[in-house]
Short mmCIF file of C-alpha atoms in Angstrom, two decimals:
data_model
loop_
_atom_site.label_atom_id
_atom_site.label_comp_id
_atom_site.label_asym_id
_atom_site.label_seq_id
_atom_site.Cartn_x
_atom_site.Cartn_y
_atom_site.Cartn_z
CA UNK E 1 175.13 32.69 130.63
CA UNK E 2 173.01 30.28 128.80
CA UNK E 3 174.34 27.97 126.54
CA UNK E 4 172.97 28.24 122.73
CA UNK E 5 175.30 26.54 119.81
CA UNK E 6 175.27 23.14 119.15
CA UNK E 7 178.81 23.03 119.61
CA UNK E 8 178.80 24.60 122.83
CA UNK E 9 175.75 22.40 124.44
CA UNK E 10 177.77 19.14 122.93
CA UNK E 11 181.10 20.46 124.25
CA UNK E 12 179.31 20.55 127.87
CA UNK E 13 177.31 17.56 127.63
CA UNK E 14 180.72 15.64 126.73
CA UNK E 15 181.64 16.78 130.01
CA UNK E 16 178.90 15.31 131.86
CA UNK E 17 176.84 13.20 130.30
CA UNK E 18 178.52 9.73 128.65
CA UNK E 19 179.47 10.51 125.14
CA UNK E 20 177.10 13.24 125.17
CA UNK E 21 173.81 12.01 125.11
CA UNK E 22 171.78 9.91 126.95
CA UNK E 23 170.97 7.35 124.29
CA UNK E 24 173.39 6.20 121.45
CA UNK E 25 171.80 6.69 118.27
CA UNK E 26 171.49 10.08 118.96
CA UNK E 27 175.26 11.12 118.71
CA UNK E 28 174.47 10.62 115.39
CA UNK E 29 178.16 8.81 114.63
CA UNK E 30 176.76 6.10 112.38
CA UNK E 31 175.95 8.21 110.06
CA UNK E 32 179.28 10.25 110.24
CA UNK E 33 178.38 13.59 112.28
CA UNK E 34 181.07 14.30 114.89
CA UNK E 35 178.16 16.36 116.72
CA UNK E 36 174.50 15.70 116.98
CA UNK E 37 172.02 18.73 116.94
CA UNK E 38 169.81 20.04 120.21
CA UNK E 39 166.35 20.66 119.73
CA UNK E 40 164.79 23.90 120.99
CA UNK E 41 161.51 23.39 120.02
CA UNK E 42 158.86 21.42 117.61
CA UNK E 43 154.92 21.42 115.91
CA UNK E 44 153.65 19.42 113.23
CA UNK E 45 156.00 17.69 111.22
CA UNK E 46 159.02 20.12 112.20
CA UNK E 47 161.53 20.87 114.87
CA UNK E 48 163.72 23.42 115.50
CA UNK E 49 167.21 23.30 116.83
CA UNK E 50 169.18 25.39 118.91
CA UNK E 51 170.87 27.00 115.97
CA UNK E 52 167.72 28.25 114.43
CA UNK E 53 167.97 25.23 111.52
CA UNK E 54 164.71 23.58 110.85
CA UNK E 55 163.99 20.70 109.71
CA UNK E 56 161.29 18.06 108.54
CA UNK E 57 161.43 15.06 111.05
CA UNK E 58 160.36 11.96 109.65
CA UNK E 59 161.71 10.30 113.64
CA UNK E 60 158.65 12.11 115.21
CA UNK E 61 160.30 10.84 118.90
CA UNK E 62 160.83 7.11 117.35
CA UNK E 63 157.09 7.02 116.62
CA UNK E 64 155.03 8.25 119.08
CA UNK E 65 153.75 11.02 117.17
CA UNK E 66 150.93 9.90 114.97
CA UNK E 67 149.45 13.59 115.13
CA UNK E 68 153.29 15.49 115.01
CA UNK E 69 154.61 17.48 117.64
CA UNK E 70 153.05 19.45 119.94
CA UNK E 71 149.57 18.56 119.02
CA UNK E 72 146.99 20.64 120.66
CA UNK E 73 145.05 18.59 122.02
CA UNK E 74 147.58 16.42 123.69
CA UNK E 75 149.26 19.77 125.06
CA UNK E 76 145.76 20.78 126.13
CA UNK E 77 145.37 17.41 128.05
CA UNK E 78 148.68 17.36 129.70
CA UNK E 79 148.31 20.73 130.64
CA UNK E 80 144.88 20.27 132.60
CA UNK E 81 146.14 17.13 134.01
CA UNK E 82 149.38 19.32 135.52
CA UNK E 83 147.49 21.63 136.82
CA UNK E 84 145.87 18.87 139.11
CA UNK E 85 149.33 17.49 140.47
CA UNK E 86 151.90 15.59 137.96
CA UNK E 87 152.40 12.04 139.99
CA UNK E 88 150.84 10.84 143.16
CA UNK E 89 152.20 7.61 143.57
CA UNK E 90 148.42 6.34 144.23
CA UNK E 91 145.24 5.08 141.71
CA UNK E 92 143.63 7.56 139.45
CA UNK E 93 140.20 7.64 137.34
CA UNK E 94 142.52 7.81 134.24
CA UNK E 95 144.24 4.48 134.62
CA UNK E 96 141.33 2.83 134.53
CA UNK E 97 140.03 5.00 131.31
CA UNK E 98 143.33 4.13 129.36
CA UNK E 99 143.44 0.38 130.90
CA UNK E 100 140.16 0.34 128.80
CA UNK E 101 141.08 1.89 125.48
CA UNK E 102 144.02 -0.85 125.59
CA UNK E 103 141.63 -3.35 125.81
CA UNK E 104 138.92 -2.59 123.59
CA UNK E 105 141.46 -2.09 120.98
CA UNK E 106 144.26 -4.78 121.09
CA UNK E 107 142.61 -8.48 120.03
CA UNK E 108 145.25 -9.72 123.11
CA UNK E 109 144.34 -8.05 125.96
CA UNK E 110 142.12 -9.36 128.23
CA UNK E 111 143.92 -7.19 131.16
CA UNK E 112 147.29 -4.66 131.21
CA UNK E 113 149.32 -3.16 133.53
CA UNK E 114 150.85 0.25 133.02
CA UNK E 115 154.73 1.09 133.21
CA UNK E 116 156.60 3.98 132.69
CA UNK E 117 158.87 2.75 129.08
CA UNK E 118 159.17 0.02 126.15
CA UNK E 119 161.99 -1.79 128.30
CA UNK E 120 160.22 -2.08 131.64
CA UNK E 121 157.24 -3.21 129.64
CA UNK E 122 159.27 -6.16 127.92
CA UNK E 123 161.10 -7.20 130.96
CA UNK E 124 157.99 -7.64 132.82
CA UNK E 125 156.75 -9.64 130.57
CA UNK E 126 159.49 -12.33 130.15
CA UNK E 127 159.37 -12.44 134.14
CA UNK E 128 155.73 -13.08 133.75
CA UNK E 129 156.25 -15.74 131.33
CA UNK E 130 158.71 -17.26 133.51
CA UNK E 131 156.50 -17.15 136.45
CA UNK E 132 153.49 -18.75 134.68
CA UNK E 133 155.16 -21.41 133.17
CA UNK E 134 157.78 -22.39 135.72
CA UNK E 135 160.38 -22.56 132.70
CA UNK E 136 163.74 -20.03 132.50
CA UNK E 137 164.69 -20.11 128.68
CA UNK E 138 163.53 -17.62 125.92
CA UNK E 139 163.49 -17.88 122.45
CA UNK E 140 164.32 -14.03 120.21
CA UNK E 141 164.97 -13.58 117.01
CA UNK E 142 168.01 -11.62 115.45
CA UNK E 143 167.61 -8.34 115.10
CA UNK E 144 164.39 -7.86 116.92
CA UNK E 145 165.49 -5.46 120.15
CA UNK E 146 162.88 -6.08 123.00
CA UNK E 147 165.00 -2.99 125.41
CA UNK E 148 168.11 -3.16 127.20
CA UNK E 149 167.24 -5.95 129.38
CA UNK E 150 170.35 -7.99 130.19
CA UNK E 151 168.20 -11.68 128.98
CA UNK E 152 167.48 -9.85 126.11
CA UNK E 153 170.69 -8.78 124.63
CA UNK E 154 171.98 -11.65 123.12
CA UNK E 155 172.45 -12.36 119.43
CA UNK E 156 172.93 -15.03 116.86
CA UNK E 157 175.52 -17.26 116.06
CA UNK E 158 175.96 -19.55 113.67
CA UNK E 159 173.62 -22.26 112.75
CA UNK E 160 170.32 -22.70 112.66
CA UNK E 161 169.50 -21.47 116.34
CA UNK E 162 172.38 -20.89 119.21
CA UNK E 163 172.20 -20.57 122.82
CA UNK E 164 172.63 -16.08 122.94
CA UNK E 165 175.62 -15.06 123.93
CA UNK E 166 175.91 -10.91 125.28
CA UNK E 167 176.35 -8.60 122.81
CA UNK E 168 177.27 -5.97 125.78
CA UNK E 169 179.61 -5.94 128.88
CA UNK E 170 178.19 -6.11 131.82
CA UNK E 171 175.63 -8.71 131.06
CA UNK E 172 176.29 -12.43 132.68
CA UNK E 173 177.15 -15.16 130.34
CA UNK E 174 174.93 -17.06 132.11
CA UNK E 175 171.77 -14.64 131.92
CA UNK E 176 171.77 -14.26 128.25
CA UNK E 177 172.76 -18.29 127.84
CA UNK E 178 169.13 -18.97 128.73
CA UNK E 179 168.19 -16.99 125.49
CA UNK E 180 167.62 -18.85 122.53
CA UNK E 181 168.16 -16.86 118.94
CA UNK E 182 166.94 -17.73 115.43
CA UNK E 183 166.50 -15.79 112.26
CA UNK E 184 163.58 -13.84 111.65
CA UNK E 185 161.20 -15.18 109.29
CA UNK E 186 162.81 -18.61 109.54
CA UNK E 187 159.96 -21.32 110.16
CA UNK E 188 162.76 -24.04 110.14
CA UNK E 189 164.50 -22.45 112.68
CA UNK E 190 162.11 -21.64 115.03
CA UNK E 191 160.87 -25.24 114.84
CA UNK E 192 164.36 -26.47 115.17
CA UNK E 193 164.63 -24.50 118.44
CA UNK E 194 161.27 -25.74 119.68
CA UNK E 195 161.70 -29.24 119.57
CA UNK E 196 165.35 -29.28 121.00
CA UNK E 197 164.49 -26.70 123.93
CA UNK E 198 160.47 -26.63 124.28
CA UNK E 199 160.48 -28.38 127.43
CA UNK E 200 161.80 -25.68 128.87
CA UNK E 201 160.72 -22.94 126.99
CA UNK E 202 158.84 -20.33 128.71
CA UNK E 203 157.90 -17.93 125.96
CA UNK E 204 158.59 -16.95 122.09
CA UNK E 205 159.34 -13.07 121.97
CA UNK E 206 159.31 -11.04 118.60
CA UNK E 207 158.75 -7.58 116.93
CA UNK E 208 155.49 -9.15 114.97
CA UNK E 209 156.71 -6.38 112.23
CA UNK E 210 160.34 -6.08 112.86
CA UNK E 211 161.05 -2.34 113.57
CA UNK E 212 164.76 -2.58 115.06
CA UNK E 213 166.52 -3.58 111.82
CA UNK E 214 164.82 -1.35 109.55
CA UNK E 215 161.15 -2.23 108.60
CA UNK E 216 160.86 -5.86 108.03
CA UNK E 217 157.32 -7.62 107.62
CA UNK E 218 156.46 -11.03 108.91
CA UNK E 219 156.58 -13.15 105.95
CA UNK E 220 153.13 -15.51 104.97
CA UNK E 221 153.37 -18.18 107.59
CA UNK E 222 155.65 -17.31 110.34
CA UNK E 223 153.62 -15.54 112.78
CA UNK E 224 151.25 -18.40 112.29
CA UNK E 225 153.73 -21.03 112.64
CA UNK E 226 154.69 -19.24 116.51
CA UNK E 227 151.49 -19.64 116.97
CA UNK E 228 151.43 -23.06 116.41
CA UNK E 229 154.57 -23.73 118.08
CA UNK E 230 153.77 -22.14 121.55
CA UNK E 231 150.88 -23.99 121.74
CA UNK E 232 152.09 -27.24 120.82
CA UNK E 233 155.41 -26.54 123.54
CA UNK E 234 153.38 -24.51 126.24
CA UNK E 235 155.90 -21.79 125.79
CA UNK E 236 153.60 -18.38 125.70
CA UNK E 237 153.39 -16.17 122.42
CA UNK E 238 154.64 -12.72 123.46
CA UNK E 239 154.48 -9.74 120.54
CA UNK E 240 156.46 -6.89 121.28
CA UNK E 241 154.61 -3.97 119.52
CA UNK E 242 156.24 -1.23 121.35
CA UNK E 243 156.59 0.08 117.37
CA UNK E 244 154.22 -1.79 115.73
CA UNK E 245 151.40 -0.98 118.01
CA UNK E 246 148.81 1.70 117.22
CA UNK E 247 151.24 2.31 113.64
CA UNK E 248 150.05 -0.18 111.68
CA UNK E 249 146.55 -0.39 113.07
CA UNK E 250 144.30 0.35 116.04
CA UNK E 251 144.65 -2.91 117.34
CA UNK E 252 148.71 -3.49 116.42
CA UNK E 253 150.34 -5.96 113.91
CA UNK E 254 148.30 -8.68 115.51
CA UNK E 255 144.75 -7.19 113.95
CA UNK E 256 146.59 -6.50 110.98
CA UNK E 257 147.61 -10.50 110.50
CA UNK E 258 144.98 -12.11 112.77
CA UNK E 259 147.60 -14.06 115.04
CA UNK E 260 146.56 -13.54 118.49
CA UNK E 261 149.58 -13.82 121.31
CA UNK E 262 149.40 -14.84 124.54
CA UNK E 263 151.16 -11.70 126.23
CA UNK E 264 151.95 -8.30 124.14
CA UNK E 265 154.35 -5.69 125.09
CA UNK E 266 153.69 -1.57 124.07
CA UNK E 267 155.10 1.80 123.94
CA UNK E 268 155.75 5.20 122.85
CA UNK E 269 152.36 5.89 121.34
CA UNK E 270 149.99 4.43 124.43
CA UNK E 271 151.81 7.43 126.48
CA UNK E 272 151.05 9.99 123.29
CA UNK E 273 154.83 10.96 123.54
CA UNK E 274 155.05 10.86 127.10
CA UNK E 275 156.88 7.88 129.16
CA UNK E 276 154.41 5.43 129.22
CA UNK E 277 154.51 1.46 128.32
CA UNK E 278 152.24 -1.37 128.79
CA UNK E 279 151.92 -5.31 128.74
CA UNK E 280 148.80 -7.27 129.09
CA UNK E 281 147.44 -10.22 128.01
CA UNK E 282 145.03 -13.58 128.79
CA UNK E 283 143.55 -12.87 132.14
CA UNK E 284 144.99 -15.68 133.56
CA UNK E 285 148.34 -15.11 132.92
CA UNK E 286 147.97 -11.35 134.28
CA UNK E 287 146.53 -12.94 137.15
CA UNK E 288 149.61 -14.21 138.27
CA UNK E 289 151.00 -10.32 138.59
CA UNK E 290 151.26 -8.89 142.28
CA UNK E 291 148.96 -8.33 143.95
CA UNK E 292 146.86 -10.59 142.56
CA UNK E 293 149.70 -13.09 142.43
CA UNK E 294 152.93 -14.10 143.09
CA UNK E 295 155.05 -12.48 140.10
CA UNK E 296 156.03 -9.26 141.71
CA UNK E 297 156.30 -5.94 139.75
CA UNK E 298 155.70 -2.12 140.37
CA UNK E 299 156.38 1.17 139.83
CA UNK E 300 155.98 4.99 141.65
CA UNK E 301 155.45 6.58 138.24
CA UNK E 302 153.50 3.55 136.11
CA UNK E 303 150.26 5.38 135.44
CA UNK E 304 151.64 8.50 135.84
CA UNK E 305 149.06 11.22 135.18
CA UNK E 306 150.22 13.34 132.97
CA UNK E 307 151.51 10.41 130.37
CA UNK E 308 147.90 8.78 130.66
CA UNK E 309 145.96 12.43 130.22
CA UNK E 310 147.90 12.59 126.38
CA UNK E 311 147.72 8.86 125.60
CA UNK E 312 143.85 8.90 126.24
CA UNK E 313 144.16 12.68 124.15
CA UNK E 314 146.16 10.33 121.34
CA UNK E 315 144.18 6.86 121.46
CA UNK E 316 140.77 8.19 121.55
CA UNK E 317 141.07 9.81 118.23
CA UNK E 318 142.54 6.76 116.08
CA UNK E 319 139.81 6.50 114.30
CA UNK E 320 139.31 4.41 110.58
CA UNK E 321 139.35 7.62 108.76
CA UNK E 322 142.83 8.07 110.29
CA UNK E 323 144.76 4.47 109.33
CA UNK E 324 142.68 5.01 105.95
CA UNK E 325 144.59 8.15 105.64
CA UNK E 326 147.75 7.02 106.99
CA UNK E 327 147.66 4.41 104.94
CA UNK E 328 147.08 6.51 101.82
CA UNK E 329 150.37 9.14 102.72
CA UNK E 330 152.26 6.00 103.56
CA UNK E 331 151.72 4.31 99.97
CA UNK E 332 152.61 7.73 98.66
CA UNK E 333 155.72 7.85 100.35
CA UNK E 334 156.69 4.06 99.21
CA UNK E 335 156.11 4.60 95.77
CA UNK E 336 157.74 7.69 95.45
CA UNK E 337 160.81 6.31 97.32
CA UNK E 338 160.58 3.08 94.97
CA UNK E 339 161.14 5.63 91.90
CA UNK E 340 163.53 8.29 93.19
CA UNK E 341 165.98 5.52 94.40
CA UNK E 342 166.85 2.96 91.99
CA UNK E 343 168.79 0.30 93.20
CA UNK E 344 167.40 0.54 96.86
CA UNK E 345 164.93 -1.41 98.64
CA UNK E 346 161.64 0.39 100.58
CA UNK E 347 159.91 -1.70 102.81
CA UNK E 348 156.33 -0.56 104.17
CA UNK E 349 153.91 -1.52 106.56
CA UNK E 350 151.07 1.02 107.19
CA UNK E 351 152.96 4.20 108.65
CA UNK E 352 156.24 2.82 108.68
CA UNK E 353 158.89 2.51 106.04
CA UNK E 354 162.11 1.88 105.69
CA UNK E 355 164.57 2.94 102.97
CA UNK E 356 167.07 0.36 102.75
CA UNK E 357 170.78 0.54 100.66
CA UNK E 358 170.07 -2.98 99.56
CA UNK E 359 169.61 -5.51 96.25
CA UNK E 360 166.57 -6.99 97.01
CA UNK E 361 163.66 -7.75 99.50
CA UNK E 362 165.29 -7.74 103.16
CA UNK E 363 163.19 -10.54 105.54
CA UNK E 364 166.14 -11.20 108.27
CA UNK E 365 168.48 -9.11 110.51
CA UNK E 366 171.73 -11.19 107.81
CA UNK E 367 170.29 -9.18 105.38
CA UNK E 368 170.16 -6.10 106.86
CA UNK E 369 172.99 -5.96 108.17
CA UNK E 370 174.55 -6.11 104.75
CA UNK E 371 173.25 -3.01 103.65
CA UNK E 372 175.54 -0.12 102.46
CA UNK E 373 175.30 1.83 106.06
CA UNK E 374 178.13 4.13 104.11
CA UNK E 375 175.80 5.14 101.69
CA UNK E 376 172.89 5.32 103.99
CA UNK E 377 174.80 7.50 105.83
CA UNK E 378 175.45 9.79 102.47
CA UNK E 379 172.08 10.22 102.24
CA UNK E 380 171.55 11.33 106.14
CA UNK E 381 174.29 13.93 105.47
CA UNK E 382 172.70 14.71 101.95
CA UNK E 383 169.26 15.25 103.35
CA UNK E 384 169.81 17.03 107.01
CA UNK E 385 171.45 19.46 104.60
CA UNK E 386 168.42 19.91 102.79
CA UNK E 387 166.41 20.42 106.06
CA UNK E 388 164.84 17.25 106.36
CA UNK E 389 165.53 14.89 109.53
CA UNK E 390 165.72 11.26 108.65
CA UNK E 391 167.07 7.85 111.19
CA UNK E 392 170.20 8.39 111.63
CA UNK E 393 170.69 4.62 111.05
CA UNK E 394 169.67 2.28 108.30
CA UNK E 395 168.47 0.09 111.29
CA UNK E 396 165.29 2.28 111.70
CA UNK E 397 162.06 3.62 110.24
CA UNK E 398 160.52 6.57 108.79
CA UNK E 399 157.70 7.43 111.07
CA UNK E 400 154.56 9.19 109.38
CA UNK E 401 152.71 11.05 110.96
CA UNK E 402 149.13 12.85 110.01
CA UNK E 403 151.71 16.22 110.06
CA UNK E 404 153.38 14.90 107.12
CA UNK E 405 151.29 16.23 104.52
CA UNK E 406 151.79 15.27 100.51
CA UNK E 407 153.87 18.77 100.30
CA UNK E 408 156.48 16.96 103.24
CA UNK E 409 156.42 13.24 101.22
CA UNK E 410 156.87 15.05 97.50
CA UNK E 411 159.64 17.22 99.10
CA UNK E 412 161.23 14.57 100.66
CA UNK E 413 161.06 12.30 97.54
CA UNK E 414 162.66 14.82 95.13
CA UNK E 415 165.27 15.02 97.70
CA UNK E 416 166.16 11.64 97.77
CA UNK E 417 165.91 11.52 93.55
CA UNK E 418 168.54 14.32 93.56
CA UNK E 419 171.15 12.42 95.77
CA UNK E 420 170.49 8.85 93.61
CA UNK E 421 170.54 11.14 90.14
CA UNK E 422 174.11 12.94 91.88
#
């Protein structure tokens, strides 16, 4: 007999699945649900779970959606491509045509290779960056997540810039303690870090609009000051616009500021909601990759033809007319937020915005992290109640999409006015 509550599915999934789901923010604890809801089905700016509750979802898949769910045209594509064989394991036509729309779009690449998810993408890349410089430390920034690579998962400590320490078991002291970590948006800092380690610095990593701590722009200055940095150490510039990328413009967050990197990691929205990632760069350094060179990296499913028929169905149709109108639902949104919650802080760039439970402008993973997550979580409760699906974390974004018409935004304003006015 098929399984159909949520209670029922969870109960199972306990069973055989760790904690229930196979990715942590989507039990859904942080925000103080002892069971998350299962999704039976979704179109435009709405899914459906198993219990027949529906809901507006401003998570859209984390992003990927800039036309909603189960867009025609991307079902359309993936469909013909299916019906041709879903992986081969061998070169298609359509790697090549998506290779290009990567190109022509983002100022950085010069060439890309194609993986199959944000995390493979960023890894790659930091191997890369080792391999072309001949150097083994990194320098992150707190609160910037780059995947669950084990190099990658180190944060802060006190000071100005540490040496990373893990933030997980399982990952080597001595992995992450070639990861350097400073504050976002700290000039100083970054410096700082520079001059002590440079020599050995192989690349500077960051989240050119941080995405993993809520929405955070860069402020005036510090993505030009990396810049200046990297080239003055040798380290590489890599921007990880696995979120930014395609969201706040065709060509990413590094159109949108004019700061060029050497390397740049994507996601989510080059696959049109299908696994797909991508890093590219300066020819030369992407010259080094196998087979071409000596930095070896593959994949059985990068390119995968199914995930590159609905990211060419999604890419080829970001058009002006759409940012312009993405950018006009997405000012919308922030100003309505702005009034209904007094007190709070919304933070915008193009179509993603974050509500935050905080005094004040937030520009570093510190201040963040101080928000009232208690109260953030309030309002979770307050609006899945209501039938709208926000984050469930104040770590995260709102993710517009060209589904989210000004009926969706003016009902999920009033929303939010009635739990601040409660």
């Amino acid at each position: 007999m098929a399984l159909r509550t949520r209670s029922e599915l969870f109960r199972r999934a306990l069973e055989l699945i760790p904690g229930g789901v196979n990715s942590p923010v989507r039990a859904m604890r942080a925000v103080g649900l002892d069971e998350p809801f299962f999704v039976r089905r979704a179109e435009g700016a709405y899914l459906e779970d198993v219990d027949g509750n529906r809901y507006l979802d401003w998570v859209c898949s984390w992003g990927p959606l800039l036309f909603g769910h189960a867009d025609p045209e991307t079902v359309e594509a993936v469909r013909e491509a299916a019906l041709a064989g879903t992986t081969f394991g061998a070169p298609t036509e359509r790697e090549v045509e998506l290779a290009a729309e990567l190109v022509d779009a983002v100022p950085s690449l010069e060439k890309v290779r194609l993986v199959s998810s944000g995390t493979e993408a960023a890894m790659s890349a930091i191997r890369l960056a080792r391999g072309f410089t001949s150097r083994d430390r990194i320098l992150k920034f707190a609160g910037c997540y780059h995947g669950h690579v084990d190099a990658l998962l180190a944060s802060a400590g006190s000071g100005v810039a540490t040496l990373g320490i893990p933030t997980t078991p399982g990952v080597p002291p001595a992995v992450a303690r070639d990861t350097i970590v400073c504050p976002y948006n700290d000039v100083d800092g970054a410096a700082a870090a520079v001059m002590r380690y440079g020599e050995g610095l192989a690349c500077v990593i960051v989240e050119p609009v941080a995405g993993n701590m809520g929405v955070v722009p860069p402020e005036p200055g510090f993505l030009e000051a990396l810049r200046s940095l990297c080239d003055a150490s040798g380290a590489l510039l890599v921007f990880d616009e696995v979120i930014s990328g395609f969201r706040v413009a065709r060509g990413g967050a590094q159109e949108l500021y004019g700061v060029t990197p050497d390397l740049t990691v994507l996601g989510k929205i080059v696959g049109g909601g299908l696994p797909l990632a991508a890093f590219g760069g300066r020819a030369d350094v992407m010259e080094r990759l196998a087979p071409a060179g000596d930095v070896y990296q593959a994949g059985t499913l990068s390119g995968n033809p199914l995930a590159t028929a609905a990211g060419l169905a999604v890419l080829r149709r970001l058009t002006p007319d759409v940012y312009a109108e993405l950018e006009r639902r997405g000012a919308r949104l922030e100003a309505g937020l702005a009034e209904a919650a007094p007190g709070a802080q919304v933070q915008r760039v193009g179509a993603l915005t974050t509500l935050f439970f905080h005094d004040g402008a937030v520009r570093d993973f510190e201040a963040a992290a101080a928000s009232d997550t208690e109260r953030y979580a309030a309002l979770f409760r307050h609006l899945l109640e209501r039938g709208i699906y926000i984050a469930p974390s104040q770590f995260e974004a709102m993710f517009l999409s060209l589904a989210h018409g000004d009926e969706e935004i003016d009902r999920t304003v009033d929303a939010v006015a009635d739990f601040f006015a409660g």
